[in-house]
XYZ file of C-alpha atoms in Angstrom:
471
model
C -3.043 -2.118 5.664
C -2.378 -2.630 9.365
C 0.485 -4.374 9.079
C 1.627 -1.044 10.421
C -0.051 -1.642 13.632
C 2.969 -4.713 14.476
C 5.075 -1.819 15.057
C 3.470 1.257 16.553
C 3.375 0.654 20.159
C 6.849 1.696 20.844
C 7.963 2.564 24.077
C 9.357 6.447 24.501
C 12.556 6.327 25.509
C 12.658 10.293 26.180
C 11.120 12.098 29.216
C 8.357 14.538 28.024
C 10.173 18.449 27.953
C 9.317 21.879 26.025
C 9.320 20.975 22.318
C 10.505 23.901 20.102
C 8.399 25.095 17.179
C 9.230 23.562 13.509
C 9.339 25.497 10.536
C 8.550 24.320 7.125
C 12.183 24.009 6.267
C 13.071 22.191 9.339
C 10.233 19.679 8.733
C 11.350 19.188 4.846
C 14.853 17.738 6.323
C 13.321 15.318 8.445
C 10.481 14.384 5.637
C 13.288 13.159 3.762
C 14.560 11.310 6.427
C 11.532 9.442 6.854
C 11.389 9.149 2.684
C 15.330 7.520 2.564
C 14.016 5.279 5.954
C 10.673 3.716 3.928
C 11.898 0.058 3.220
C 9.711 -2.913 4.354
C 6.399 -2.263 3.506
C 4.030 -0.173 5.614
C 5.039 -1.340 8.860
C 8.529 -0.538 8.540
C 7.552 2.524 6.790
C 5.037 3.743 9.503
C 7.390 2.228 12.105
C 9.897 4.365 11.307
C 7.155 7.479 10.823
C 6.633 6.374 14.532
C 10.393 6.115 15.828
C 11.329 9.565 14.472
C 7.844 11.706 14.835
C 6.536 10.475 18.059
C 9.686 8.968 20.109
C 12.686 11.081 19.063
C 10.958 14.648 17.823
C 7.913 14.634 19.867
C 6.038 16.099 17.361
C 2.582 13.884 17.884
C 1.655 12.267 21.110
C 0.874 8.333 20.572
C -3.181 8.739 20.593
C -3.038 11.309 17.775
C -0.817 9.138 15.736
C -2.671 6.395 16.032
C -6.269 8.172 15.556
C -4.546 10.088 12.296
C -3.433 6.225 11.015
C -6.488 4.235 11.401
C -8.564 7.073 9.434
C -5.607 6.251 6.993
C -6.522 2.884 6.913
C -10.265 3.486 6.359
C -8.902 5.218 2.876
C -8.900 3.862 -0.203
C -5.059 3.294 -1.003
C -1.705 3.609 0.745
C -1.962 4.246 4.452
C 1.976 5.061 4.652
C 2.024 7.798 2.615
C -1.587 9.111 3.262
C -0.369 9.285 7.310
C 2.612 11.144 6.398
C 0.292 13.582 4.337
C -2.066 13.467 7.285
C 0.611 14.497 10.864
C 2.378 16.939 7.819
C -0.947 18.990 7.284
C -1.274 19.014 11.008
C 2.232 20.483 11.674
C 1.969 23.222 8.546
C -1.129 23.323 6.837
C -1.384 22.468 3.045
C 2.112 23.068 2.731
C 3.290 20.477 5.151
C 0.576 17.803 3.769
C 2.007 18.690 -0.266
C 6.159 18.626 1.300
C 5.440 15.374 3.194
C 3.946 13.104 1.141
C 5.432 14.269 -2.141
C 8.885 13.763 -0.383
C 7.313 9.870 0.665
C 6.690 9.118 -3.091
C 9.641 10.820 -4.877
C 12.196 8.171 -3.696
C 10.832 5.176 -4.832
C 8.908 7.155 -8.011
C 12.575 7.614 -9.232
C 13.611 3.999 -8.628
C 11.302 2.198 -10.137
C 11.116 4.542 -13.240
C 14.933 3.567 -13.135
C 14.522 -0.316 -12.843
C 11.459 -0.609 -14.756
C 13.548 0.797 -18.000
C 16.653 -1.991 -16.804
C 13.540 -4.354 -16.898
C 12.210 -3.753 -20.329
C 15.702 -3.370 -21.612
C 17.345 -6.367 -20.509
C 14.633 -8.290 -18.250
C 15.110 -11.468 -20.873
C 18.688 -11.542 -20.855
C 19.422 -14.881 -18.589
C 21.262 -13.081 -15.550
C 18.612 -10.502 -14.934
C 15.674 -12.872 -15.258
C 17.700 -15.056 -12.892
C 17.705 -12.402 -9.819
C 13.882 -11.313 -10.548
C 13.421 -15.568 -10.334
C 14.786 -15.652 -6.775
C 13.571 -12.150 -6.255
C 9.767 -13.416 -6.648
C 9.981 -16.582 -5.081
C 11.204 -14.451 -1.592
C 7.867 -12.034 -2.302
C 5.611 -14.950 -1.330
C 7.237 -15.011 2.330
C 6.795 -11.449 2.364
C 3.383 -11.594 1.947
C 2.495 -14.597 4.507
C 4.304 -12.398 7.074
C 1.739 -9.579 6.337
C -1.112 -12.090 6.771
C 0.577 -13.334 9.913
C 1.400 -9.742 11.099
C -2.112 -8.612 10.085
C -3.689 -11.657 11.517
C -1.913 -11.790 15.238
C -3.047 -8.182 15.877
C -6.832 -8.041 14.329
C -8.177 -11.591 14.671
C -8.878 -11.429 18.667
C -11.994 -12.990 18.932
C -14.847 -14.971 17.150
C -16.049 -12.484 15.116
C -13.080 -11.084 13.807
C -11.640 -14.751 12.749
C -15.203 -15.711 10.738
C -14.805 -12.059 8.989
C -11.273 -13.253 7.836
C -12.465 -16.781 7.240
C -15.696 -15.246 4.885
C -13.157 -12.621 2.819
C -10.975 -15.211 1.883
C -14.046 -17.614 0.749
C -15.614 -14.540 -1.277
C -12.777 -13.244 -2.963
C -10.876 -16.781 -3.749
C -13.429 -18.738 -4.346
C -15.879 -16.534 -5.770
C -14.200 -13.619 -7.103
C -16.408 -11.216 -4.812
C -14.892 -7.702 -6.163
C -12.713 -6.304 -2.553
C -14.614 -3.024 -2.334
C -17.721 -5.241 -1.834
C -16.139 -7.150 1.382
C -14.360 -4.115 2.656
C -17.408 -2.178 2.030
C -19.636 -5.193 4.033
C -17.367 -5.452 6.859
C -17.308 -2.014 7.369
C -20.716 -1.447 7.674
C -20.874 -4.734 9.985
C -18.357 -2.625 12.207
C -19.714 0.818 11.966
C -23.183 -0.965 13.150
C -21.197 -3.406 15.729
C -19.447 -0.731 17.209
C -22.061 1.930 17.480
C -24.159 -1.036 19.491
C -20.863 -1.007 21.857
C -20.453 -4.887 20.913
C -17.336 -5.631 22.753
C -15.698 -7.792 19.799
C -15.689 -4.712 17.428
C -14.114 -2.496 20.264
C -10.752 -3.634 19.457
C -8.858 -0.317 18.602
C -8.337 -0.616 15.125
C -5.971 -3.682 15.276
C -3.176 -1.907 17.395
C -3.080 -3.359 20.807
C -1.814 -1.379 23.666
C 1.552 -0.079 23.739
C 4.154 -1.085 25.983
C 5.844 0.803 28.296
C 6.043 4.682 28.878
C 3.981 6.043 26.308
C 4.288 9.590 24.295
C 1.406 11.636 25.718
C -0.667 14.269 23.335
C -0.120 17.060 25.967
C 4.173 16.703 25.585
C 4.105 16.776 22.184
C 4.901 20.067 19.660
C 1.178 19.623 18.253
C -0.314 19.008 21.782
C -4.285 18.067 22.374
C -5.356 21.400 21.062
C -7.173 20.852 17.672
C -5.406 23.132 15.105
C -7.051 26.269 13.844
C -6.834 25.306 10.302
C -8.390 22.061 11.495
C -12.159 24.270 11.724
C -12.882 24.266 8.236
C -15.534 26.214 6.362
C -17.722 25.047 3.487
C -16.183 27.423 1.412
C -12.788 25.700 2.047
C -13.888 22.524 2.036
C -15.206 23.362 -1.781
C -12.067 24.860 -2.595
C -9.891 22.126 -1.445
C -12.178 19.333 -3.047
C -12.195 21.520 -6.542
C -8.353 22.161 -6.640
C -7.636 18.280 -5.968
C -10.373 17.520 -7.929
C -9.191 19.161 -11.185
C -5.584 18.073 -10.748
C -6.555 14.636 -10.439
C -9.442 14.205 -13.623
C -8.986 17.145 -15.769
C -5.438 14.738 -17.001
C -7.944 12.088 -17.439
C -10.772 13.752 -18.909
C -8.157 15.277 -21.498
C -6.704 12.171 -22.475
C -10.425 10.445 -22.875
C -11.083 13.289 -25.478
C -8.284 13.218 -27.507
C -7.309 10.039 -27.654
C -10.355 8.094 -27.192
C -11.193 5.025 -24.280
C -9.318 2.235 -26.242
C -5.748 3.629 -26.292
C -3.606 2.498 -23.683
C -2.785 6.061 -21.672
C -6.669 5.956 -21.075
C -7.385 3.362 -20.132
C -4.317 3.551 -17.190
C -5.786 7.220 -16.567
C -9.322 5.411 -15.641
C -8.176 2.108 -14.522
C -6.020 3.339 -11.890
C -8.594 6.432 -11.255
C -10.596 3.775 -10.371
C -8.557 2.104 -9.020
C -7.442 5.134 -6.526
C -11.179 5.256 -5.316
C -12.457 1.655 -4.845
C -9.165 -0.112 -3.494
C -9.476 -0.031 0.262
C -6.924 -2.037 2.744
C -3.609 -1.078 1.827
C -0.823 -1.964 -0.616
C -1.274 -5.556 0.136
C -4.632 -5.687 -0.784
C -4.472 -2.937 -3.828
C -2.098 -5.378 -5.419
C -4.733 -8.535 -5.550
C -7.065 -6.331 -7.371
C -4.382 -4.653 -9.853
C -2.871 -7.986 -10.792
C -6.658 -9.637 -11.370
C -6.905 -6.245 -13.654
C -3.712 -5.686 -15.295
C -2.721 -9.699 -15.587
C -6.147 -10.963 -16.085
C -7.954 -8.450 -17.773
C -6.165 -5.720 -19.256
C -3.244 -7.960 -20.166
C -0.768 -5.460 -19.559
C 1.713 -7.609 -18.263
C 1.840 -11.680 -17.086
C 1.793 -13.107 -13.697
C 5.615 -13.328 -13.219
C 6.313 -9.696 -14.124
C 3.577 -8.449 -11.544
C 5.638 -10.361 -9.388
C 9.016 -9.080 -10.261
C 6.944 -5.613 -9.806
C 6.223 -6.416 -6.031
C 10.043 -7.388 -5.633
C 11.410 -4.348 -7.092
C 8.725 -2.156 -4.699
C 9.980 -4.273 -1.990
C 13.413 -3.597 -1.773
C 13.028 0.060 -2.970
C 12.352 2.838 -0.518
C 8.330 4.433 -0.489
C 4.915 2.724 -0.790
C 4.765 -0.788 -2.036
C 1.613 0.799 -4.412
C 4.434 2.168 -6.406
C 4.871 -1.320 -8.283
C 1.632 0.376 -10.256
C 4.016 2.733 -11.712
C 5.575 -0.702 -13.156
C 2.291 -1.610 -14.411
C 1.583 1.452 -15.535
C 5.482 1.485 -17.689
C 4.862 -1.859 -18.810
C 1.254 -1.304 -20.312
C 2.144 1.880 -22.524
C 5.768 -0.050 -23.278
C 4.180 -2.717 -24.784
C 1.513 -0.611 -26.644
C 3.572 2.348 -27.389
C 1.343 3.518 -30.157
C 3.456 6.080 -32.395
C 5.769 6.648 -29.707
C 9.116 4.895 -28.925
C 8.444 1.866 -26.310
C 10.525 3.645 -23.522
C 9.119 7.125 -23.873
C 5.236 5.542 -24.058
C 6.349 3.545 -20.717
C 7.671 6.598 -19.172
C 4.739 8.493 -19.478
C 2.495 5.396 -18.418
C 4.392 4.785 -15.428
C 4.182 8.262 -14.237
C 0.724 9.125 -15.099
C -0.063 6.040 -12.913
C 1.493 7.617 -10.409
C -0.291 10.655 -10.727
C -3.744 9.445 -10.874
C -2.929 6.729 -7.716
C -1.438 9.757 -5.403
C -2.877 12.855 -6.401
C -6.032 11.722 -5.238
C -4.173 10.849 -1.465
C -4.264 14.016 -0.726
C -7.610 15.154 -1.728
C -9.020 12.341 0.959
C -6.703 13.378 3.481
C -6.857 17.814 2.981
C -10.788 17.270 2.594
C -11.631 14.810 5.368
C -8.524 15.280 7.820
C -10.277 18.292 9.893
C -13.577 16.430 10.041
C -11.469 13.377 11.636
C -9.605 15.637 13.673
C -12.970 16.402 15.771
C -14.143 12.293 16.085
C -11.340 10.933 18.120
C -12.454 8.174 20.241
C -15.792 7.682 18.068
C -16.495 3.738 18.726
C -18.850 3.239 15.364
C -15.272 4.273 13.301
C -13.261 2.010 15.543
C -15.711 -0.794 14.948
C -15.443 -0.183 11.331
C -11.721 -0.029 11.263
C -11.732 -3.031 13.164
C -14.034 -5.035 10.635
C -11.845 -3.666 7.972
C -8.848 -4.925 8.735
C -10.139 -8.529 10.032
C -11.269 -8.700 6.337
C -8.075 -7.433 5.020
C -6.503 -10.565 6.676
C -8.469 -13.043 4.354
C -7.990 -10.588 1.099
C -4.407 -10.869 1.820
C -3.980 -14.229 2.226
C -5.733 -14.814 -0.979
C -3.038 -12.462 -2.569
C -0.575 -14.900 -1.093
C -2.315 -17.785 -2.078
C -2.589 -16.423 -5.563
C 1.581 -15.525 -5.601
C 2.293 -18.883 -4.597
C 0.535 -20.773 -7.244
C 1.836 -18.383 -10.205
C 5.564 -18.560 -8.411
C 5.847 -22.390 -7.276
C 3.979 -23.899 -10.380
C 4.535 -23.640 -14.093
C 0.857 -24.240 -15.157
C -2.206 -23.759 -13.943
C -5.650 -24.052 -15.032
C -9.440 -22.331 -14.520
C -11.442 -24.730 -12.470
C -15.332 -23.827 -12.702
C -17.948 -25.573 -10.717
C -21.558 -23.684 -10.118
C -20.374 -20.249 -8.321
C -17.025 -21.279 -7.985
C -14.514 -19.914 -9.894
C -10.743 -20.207 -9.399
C -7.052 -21.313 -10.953
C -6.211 -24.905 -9.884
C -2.100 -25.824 -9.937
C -1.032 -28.284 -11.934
C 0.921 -30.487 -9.558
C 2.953 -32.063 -11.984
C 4.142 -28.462 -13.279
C 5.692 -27.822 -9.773
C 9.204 -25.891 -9.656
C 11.095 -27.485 -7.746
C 14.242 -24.515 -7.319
C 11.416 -21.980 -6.964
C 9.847 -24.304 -4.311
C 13.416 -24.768 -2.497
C 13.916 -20.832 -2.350
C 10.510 -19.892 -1.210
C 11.193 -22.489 1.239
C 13.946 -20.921 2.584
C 12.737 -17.060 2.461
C 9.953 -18.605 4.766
C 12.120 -19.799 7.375
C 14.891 -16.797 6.977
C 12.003 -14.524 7.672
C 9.834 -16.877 9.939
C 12.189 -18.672 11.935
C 15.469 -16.522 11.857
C 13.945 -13.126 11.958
C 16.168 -12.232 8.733
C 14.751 -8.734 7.685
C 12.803 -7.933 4.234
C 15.820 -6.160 2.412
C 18.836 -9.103 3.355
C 15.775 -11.727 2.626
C 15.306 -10.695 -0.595
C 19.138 -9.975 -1.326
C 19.872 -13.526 -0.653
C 17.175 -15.160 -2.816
C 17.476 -13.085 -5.949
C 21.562 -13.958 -5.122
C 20.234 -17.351 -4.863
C 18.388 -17.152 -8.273
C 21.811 -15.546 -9.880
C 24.062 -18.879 -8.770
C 21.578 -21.109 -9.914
C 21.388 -19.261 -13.442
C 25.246 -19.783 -13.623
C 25.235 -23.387 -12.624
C 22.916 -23.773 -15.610
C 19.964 -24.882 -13.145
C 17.652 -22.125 -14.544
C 17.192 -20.008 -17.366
């Protein structure tokens, strides 16, 4: 979620100057851009929506950006793309909503598709399960430096901290469902910050930024609000049907012909619901699709979610498209009467489809109705409660990676209300251990970035596989 927030307040280096109109076409060009740019998780990704929008083109001013991402971040899944969805209907309507965040997905759609077929083909052969081996143990340090990123920007005070502190309690310990805290912490901030309590008035999570910043009035979309930005009921309704239909008339069909048992259903509804009910970002999507999908619908095991999050990681796009992995490997192992690489085909992409399509309805239906709140404190103090809880949710996702990464066993422990998986300490790993170990520090102490991080361990994983160290 606001891991974006780490990197948004950029200084400008460009004086503010006439900014030319952009036509559809121009904007496609530099959509793509932004597409080929997405590594790193959201805040690279909206760091570099940042860099190239609001610094170099001038196209937003740095309060508009920033009101347009945290209504992003008060959606259920991922902010990245939804913002990109979001500053393109602003700029050209529909039309530049559909162009930019189709253009955010289609990169990393197409790579995963591509390495979740090398994955079912020849994931067991001893080389390839090698690099995913480093490639997961380097995913836990990715994920402490979201809860560290997260964490330095939204815990400020008291309240925030015990909000982070109560998440992590729920959710670990208790298996609280995460639309239940987000949903309680929001409230808690729409109510703080409509009292004006001073501890929810922290903007979101962002901070100030430094140094000359892009005003509203220099930019190509200026303070004005847009006139497609006054909607009307009747195209609210139309804009709600349309996205409506796309999005569950797929579902619907498959429920009727194929019934709620077979596999393409139940990843139509799953990740339906999914779409509607996961709130905080890709970080915090993924706890609740790998208690699912690993836990639940058995779709795939601990260590392939895992490789999942590694191959998202070092692709370009939103980190939610590991759930076109999920998706692949769910049909691929229950391809029914079809071959196990066409059924995982189809799986992966109509996981795609039900997780995006439903992006844009949030953002076409509610993105003129946000346009008019700017600067409303009850939002801000919900935003605010949001993302102190997303702190705790995601630290319980990287308490959760490191147990099924460092240890080889683990078992339920169950004690009144409490309800969790306790390591086996004798089943520790000690080479997955040692290159966790070092993806920490590279990342924590060197300041080595994501992509070179994760090229090193899953290099790391390789040499060890030919010195005979691992399987």
């Amino acid at each position: 979620m606001s891991t974006a927030s780490v990197e948004v307040g950029v200084a400008s280096s460009r004086q503010p100057g006439p900014v030319a109109p952009v036509t559809l076409g121009e904007a496609f060009w530099v959509w793509l851009r932004i597409a080929a740019l997405s590594f790193g998780g959201p805040a690279g990704q909206i760091a570099v929506m940042h860099r190239i929008l609001v610094d170099e083109k001038r196209w937003i001013g740095e309060h508009r950006f920033l009101h347009a991402l945290n209504y992003c971040m008060l959606l259920p899944g991922p902010e990245a793309q939804q913002l990109a969805t979001y500053i393109g209907w602003l700029m050209h309507k529909t039309r530049g909503g559909i162009v930019a965040g189709a253009l955010f997905v289609l990169p990393g759609a197409v790579s995963i598709m591509a390495l979740s077929w090398i994955y079912a083909l020849y994931g067991r052969v001893g080389i390839v399960s090698a690099l995913f081996f480093g490639l997961k143990c380097a995913v836990l340090a990715v994920v402490l430096q979201a809860v560290v990123r997260i964490g330095s920007r939204a815990l400020k005070n008291t309240i925030m901290r015990g909000l982070a502190v109560l998440a992590f309690l729920l959710i670990f310990f208790l298996g609280v469902p995460f639309p239940v805290i987000v949903l309680g912490a929001g409230l808690i901030g729409y109510f703080g910050g409509r009292a004006g309590i001073a501890a929810f008035q922290v903007g979101g999570g962002h901070g100030a930024a430094k140094g000359e910043i892009v005003e509203d009035a220099d930019t190509l979309l200026g303070e004005a609000l847009p006139a497609h930005a006054n909607p009307t009921i009747r195209q609210s309704l139309r804009q709600a049907v349309v996205w409506m239909v796309l999005w569950l008339a797929p579902v619907a069909v498959l429920l009727l012909l194929l019934g709620r048992t077979n596999v393409f259903s139940q990843i139509a509804t799953f990740f339906s619901t999914m779409a509607v009910v996961t709130f905080g970002g890709a970080y915090a999507v993924l706890a609740y699709v790998a208690q699912q999908a690993v836990e639940g619908y058995h779709w795939l095991s601990p260590t392939e979610m895992l490789d999942g999050l590694g191959m998202a990681e070092t692709t370009p796009g939103p980190l939610i498209m590991v759930l076109q992995f999920v998706g692949f490997m769910g049909a691929y192992r229950n391809p029914g009467m079809l071959s196990p690489l066409l059924a995982g085909t189809l799986g992966g992409l109509l996981a795609t489809w039900v997780t995006f399509i439903p992006c844009f309805l949030w953002i076409f239906l509610g993105a003129p109705f946000i346009e008019r709140m700017r600067g409303n404190k009850a939002l801000s103090g919900a935003l605010a409660a949001i993302t102190a809880a997303v702190v705790g949710v995601v630290l319980n996702l990287a308490v959760w990676f490191a147990i099924h990464t460092i240890f080889r066993q683990v078992r339920p422990l169950r004690a009144g209300p409490i309800e969790f998986d306790m390591p086996m300490l004798t089943s520790v790993d000690p080479w997955a251990l040692a290159i966790s170990l070092a993806a920490i520090i590279a990342m924590f102490r060197l300041k080595v970035g994501i992509c070179l991080t994760l090229g090193g361990a899953s290099a790391a994983g390789v040499a060890l596989h030919l010195a005979g160290l691992v399987g």
